[in-house]
Short mmCIF file of C-alpha atoms in Angstrom, two decimals:
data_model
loop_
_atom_site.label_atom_id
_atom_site.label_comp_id
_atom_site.label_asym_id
_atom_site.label_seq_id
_atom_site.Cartn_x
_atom_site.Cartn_y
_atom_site.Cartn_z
CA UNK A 1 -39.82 -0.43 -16.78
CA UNK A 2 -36.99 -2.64 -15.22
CA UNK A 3 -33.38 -0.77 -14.65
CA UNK A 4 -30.67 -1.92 -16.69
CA UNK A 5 -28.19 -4.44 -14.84
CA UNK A 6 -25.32 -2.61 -13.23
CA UNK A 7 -22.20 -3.10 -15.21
CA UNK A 8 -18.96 -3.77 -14.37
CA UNK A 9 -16.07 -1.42 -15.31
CA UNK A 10 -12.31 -1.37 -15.13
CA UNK A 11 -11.68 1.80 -14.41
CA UNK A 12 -7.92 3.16 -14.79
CA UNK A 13 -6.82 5.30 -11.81
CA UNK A 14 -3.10 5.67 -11.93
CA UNK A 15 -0.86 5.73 -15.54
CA UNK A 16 -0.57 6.55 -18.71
CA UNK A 17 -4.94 5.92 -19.14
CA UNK A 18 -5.85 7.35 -15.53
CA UNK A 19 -9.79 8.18 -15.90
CA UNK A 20 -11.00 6.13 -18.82
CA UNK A 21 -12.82 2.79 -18.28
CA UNK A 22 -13.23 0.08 -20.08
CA UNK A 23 -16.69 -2.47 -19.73
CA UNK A 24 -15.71 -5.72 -18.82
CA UNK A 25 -19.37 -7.59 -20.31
CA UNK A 26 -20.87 -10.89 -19.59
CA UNK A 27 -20.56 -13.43 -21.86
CA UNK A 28 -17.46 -11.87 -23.81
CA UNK A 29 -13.95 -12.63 -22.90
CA UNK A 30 -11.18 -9.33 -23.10
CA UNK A 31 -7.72 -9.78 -23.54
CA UNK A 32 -5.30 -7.12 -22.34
CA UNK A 33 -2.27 -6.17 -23.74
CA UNK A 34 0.15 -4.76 -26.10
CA UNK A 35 -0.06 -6.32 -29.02
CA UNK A 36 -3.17 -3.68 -31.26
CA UNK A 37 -4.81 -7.08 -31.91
CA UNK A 38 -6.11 -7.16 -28.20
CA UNK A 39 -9.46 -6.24 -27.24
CA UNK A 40 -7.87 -3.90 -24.38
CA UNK A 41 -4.90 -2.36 -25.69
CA UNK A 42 -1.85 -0.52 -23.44
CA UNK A 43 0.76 0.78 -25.21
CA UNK A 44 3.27 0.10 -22.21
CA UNK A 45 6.79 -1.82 -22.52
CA UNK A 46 6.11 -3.33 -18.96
CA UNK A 47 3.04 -5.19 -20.85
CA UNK A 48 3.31 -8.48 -22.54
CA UNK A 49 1.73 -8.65 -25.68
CA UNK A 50 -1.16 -10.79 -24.43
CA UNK A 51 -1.12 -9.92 -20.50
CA UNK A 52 -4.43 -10.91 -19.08
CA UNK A 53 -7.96 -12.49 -19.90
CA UNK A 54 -10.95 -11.10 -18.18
CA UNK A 55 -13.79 -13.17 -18.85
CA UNK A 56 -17.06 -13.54 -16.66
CA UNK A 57 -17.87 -16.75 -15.85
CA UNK A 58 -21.30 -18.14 -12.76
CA UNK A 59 -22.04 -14.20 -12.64
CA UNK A 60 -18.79 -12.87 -11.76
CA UNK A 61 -15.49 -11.65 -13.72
CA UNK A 62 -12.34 -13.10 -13.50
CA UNK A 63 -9.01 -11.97 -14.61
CA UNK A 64 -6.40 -14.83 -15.46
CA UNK A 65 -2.40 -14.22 -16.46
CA UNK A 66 -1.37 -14.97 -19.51
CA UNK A 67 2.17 -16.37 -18.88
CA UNK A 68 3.03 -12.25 -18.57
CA UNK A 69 6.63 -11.21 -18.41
CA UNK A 70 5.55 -8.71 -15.29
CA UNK A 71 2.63 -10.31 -14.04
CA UNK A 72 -0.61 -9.53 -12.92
CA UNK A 73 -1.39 -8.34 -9.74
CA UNK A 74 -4.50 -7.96 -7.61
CA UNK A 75 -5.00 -6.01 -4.67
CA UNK A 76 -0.80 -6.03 -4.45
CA UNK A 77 -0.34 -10.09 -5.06
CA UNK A 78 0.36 -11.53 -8.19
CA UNK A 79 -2.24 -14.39 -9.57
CA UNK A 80 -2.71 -16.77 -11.80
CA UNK A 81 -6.49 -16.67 -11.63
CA UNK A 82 -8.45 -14.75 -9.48
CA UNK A 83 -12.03 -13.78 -8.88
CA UNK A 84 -12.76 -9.94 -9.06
CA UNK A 85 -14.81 -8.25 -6.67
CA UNK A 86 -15.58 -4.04 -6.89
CA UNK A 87 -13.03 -2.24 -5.34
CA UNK A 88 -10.33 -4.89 -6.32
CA UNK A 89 -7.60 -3.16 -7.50
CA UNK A 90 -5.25 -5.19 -10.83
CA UNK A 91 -1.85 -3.53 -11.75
CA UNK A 92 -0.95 -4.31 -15.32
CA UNK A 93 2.72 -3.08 -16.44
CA UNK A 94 2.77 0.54 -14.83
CA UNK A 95 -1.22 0.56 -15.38
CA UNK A 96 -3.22 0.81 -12.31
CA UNK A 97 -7.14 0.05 -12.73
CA UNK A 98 -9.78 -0.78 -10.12
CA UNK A 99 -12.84 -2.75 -10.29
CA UNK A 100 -16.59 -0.68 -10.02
CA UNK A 101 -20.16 -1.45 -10.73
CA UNK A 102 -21.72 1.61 -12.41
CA UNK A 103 -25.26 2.22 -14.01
CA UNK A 104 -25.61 1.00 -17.75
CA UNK A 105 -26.96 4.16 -18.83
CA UNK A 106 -24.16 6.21 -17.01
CA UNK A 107 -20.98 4.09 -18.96
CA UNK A 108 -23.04 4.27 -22.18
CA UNK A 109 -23.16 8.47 -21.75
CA UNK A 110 -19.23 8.70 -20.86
CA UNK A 111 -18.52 6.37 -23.53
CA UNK A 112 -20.01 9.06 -25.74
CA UNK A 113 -18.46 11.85 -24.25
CA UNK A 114 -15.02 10.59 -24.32
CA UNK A 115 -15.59 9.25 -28.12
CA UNK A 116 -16.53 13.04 -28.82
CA UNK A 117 -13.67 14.20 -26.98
CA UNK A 118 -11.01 11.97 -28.58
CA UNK A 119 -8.49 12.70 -26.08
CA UNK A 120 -7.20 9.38 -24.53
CA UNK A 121 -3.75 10.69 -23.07
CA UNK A 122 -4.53 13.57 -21.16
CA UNK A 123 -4.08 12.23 -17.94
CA UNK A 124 -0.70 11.25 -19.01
CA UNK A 125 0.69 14.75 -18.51
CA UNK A 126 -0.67 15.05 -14.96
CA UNK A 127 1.60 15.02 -11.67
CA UNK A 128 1.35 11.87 -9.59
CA UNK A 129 -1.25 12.66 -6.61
CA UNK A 130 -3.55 10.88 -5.31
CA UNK A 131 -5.86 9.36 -2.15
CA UNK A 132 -4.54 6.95 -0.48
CA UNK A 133 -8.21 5.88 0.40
CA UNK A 134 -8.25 5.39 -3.34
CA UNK A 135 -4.92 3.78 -4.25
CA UNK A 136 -3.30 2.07 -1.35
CA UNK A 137 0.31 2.90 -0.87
CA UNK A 138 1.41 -0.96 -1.91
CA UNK A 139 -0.32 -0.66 -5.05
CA UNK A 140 1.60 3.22 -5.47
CA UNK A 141 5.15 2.03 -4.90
CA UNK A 142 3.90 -1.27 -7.13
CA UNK A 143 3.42 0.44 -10.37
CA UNK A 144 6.34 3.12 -9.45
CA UNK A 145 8.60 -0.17 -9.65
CA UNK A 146 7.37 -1.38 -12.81
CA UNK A 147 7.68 2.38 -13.93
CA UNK A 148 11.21 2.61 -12.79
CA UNK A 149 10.64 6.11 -11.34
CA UNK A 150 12.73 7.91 -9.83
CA UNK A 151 11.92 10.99 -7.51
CA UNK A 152 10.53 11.39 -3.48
CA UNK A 153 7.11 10.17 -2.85
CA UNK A 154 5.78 12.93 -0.51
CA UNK A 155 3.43 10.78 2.17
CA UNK A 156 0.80 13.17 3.82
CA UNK A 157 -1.33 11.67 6.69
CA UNK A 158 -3.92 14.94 7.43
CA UNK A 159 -5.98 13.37 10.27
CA UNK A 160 -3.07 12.95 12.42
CA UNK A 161 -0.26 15.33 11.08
CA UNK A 162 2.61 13.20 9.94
CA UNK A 163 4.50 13.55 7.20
CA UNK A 164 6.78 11.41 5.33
CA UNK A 165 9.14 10.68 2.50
CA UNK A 166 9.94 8.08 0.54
CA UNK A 167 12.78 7.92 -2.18
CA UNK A 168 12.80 6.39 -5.30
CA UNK A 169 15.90 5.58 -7.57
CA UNK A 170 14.28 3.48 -10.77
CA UNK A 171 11.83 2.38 -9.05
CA UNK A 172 13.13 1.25 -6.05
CA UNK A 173 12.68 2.89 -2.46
CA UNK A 174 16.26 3.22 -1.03
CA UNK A 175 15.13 6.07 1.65
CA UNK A 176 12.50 6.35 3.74
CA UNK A 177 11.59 8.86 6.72
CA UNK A 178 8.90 10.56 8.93
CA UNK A 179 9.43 14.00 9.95
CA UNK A 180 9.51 13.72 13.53
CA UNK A 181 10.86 10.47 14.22
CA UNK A 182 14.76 11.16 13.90
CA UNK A 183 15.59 7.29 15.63
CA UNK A 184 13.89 5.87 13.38
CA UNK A 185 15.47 3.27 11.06
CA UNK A 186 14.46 3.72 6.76
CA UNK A 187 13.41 0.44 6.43
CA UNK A 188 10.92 0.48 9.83
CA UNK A 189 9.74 4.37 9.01
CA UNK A 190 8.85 2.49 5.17
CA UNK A 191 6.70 -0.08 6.40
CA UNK A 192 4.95 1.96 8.64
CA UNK A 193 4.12 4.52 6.05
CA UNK A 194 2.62 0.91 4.13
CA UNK A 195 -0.10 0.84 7.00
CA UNK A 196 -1.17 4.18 6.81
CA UNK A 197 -4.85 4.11 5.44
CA UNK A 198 -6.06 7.65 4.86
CA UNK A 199 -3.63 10.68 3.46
CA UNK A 200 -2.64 12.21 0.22
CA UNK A 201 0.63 11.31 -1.81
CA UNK A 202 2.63 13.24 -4.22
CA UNK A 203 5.13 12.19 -6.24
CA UNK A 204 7.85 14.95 -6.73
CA UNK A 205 11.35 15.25 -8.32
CA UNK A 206 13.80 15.78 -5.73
CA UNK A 207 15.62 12.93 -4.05
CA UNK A 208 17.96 12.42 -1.25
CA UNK A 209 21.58 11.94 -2.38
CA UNK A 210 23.92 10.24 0.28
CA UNK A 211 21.27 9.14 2.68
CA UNK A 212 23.04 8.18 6.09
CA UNK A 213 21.74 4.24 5.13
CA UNK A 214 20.10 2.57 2.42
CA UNK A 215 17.27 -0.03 2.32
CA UNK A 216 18.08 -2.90 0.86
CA UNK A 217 14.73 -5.06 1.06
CA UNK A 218 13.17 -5.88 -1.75
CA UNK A 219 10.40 -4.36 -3.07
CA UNK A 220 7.97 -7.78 -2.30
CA UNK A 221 9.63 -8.47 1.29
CA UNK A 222 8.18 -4.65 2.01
CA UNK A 223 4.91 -5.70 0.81
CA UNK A 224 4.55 -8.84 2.19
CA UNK A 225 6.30 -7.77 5.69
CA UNK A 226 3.64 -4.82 5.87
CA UNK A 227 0.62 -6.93 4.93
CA UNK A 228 1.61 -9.19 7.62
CA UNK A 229 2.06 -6.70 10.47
CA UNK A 230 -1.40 -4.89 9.36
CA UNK A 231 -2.82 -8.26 10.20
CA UNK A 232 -1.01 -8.82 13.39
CA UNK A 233 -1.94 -5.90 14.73
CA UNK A 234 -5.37 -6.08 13.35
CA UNK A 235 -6.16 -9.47 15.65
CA UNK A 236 -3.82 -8.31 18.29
CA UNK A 237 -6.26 -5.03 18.70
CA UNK A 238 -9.07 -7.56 18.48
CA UNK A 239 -8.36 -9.06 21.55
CA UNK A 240 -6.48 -6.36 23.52
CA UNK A 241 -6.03 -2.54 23.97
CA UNK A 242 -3.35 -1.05 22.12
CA UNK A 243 -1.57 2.68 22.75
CA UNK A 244 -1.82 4.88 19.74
CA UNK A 245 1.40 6.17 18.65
CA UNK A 246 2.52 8.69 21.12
CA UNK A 247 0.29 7.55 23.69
CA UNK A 248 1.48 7.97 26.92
CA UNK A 249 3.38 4.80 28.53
CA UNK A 250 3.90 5.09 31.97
CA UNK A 251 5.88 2.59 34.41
CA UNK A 252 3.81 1.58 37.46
CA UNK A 253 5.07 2.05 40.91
CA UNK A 254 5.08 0.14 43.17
CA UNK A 255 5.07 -2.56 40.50
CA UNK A 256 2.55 -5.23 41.12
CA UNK A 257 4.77 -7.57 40.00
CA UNK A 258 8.56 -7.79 41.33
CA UNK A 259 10.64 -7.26 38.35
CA UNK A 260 12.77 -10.23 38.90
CA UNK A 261 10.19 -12.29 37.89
CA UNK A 262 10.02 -10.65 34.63
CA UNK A 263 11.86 -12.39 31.39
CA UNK A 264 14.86 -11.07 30.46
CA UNK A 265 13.99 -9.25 27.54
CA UNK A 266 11.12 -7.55 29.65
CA UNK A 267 13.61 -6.31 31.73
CA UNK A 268 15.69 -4.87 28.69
CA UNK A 269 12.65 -2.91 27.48
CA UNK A 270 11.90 -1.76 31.16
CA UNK A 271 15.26 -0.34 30.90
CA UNK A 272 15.23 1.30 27.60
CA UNK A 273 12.34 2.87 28.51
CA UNK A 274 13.61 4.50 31.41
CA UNK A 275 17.03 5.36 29.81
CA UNK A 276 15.59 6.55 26.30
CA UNK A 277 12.65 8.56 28.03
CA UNK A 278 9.32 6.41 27.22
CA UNK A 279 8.05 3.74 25.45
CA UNK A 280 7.69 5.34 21.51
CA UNK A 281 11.08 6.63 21.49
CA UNK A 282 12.34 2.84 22.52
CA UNK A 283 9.62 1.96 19.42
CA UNK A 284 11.29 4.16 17.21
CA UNK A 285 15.08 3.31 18.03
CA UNK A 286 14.69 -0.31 18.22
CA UNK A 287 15.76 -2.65 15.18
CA UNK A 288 12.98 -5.27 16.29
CA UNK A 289 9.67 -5.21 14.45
CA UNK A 290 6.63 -3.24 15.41
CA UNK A 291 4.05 -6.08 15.95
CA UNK A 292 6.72 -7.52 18.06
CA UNK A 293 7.68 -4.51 20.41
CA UNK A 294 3.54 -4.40 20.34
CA UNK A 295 3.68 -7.67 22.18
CA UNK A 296 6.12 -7.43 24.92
CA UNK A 297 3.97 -4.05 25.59
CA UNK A 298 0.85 -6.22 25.73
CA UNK A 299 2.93 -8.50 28.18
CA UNK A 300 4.16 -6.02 30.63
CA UNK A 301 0.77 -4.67 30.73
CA UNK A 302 -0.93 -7.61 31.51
CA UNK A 303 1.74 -7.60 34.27
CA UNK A 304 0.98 -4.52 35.86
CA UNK A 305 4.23 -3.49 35.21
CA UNK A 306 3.31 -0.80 32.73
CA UNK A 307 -0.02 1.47 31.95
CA UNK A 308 -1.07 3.25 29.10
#
């Protein structure tokens, strides 16, 4: 006998309904919201009373905003309308829920379970941890802003050993910092923290009080600035070798290339290098961008000038 057709499943992994799930089926249309006449209610003051319609529509599901106070947002973007794939992930007030394709019969026996169990707000009462494999830190400090928390976000990369810390007053990240990298600036030490794909994050209560600066970038400048360096550096890698971070850099001598034919602002970073001690501590003082610094690297390398 035939298999049942996978179905698809919103299933919540961050908030107040962290591990339920909710079938989104073909041919029926879900609204999300507040209001207890919607088909998916969350009882959440961040949530407009009608939110969101998921509907399915030439075999796949869509989600569309309803005109929401807070928006809907997919994958860390707000839409209007957007086509849903698995592993998509849609932040709804300070709900966080991704998109999977699971057996029939395997929803049909949690269902079951959970109606037996009749405890929907369990999960509420659990600290904040989580994968960042499973919930990108975008979509963390996302639903921490429409939560208005307040607290340090503990950042732990495993693979590589770094550790940082980001802090939180209502929701907004005023402090950031990587153990380790004492030059460098909050707002820099924040977005690289963004790019960091694999790790574990905890949210705890203690906060910095009179950090020595504050960052002052919005919350959707971080997201957007980070999404576009990931990509930068994504095509630049595509096309050329990169150092990883604390990679040697080393100055070639003699220089291939006679340094006054260098641009001027090759010939400051030749400098800082050689008066700040290498190449990552001149990455970690300096106020200009990563994917930029990347590039005059890149430059100087294709020179001769430098090796790594």
């Amino acid at each position: 006998m035939a298999s049942a057709s996978p179905v698809v499943v919103l299933r919540f992994v961050r908030g107040k309904y962290q591990g339920q799930e909710f079938a989104l089926e073909a041919g029926k249309a879900i609204i999300a919201g507040r209001s207890t006449e919607a088909d998916l209610v969350l009882s959440d003051d961040a949530v407009s009373r009608k939110h969101a319609r998921f509907h399915a529509a030439r075999g796949r599901i869509w989600v569309r905003d309803l005109g929401s106070r807070n928006g809907t947002l997919v994958n860390g973007a707000a839409v209007t309308h957007r086509c849903l794939r698995p592993g998509d992930r849609i932040a709804i007030g300070s709900s966080l829920a991704r998109i999977e394709t699971k057996d029939a019969a395997d929803v049909a026996q949690r269902k079951a379970g959970e109606q037996r169990r009749r405890r929907p707000n369990d999960a509420a009462g659990r600290s904040m941890t989580g994968s960042i494999e499973d919930i990108p830190l975008m979509d963390v400090l996302q639903w921490l802003a429409t939560s208005r928390k307040t607290g340090c976000l503990k950042v732990r990369d495993v693979d590589r050993g770094r550790v940082g810390a980001l802090h939180l007053r209502e929701g907004r990240v005023y402090y950031a910092e990587i153990v380790g990298n004492r030059l460098l600036h909050p707002e820099k030490a924040l977005l690289r923290m963004l790019l960091w794909d694999k790790g574990m994050f905890e949210l705890e209560n203690t906060s910095i009080e009179n950090p020595p600066v504050e960052i002052n970038m919005p919350l959707e400048h971080m997201l957007m600035e980070a999404a576009r360096q990931q990509d930068e550096v994504a095509n630049l890698a595509k096309k050329v070798s990169l150092p990883a971070y604390g990679q040697p850099v080393s100055i070639v001598r003699p220089s291939p290339t006679r340094w006054s034919k260098l641009a001027a602002n090759e010939l400051d970073i030749l400098q800082d290098i050689i008066e700040a001690g290498g190449w990552w501590e001149v990455m970690d003082g300096s106020t200009t961008d990563d994917v930029s610094m990347m590039k005059l690297l890149v430059a100087l390398r294709n020179k001769g000038v430098v090796a790594y």
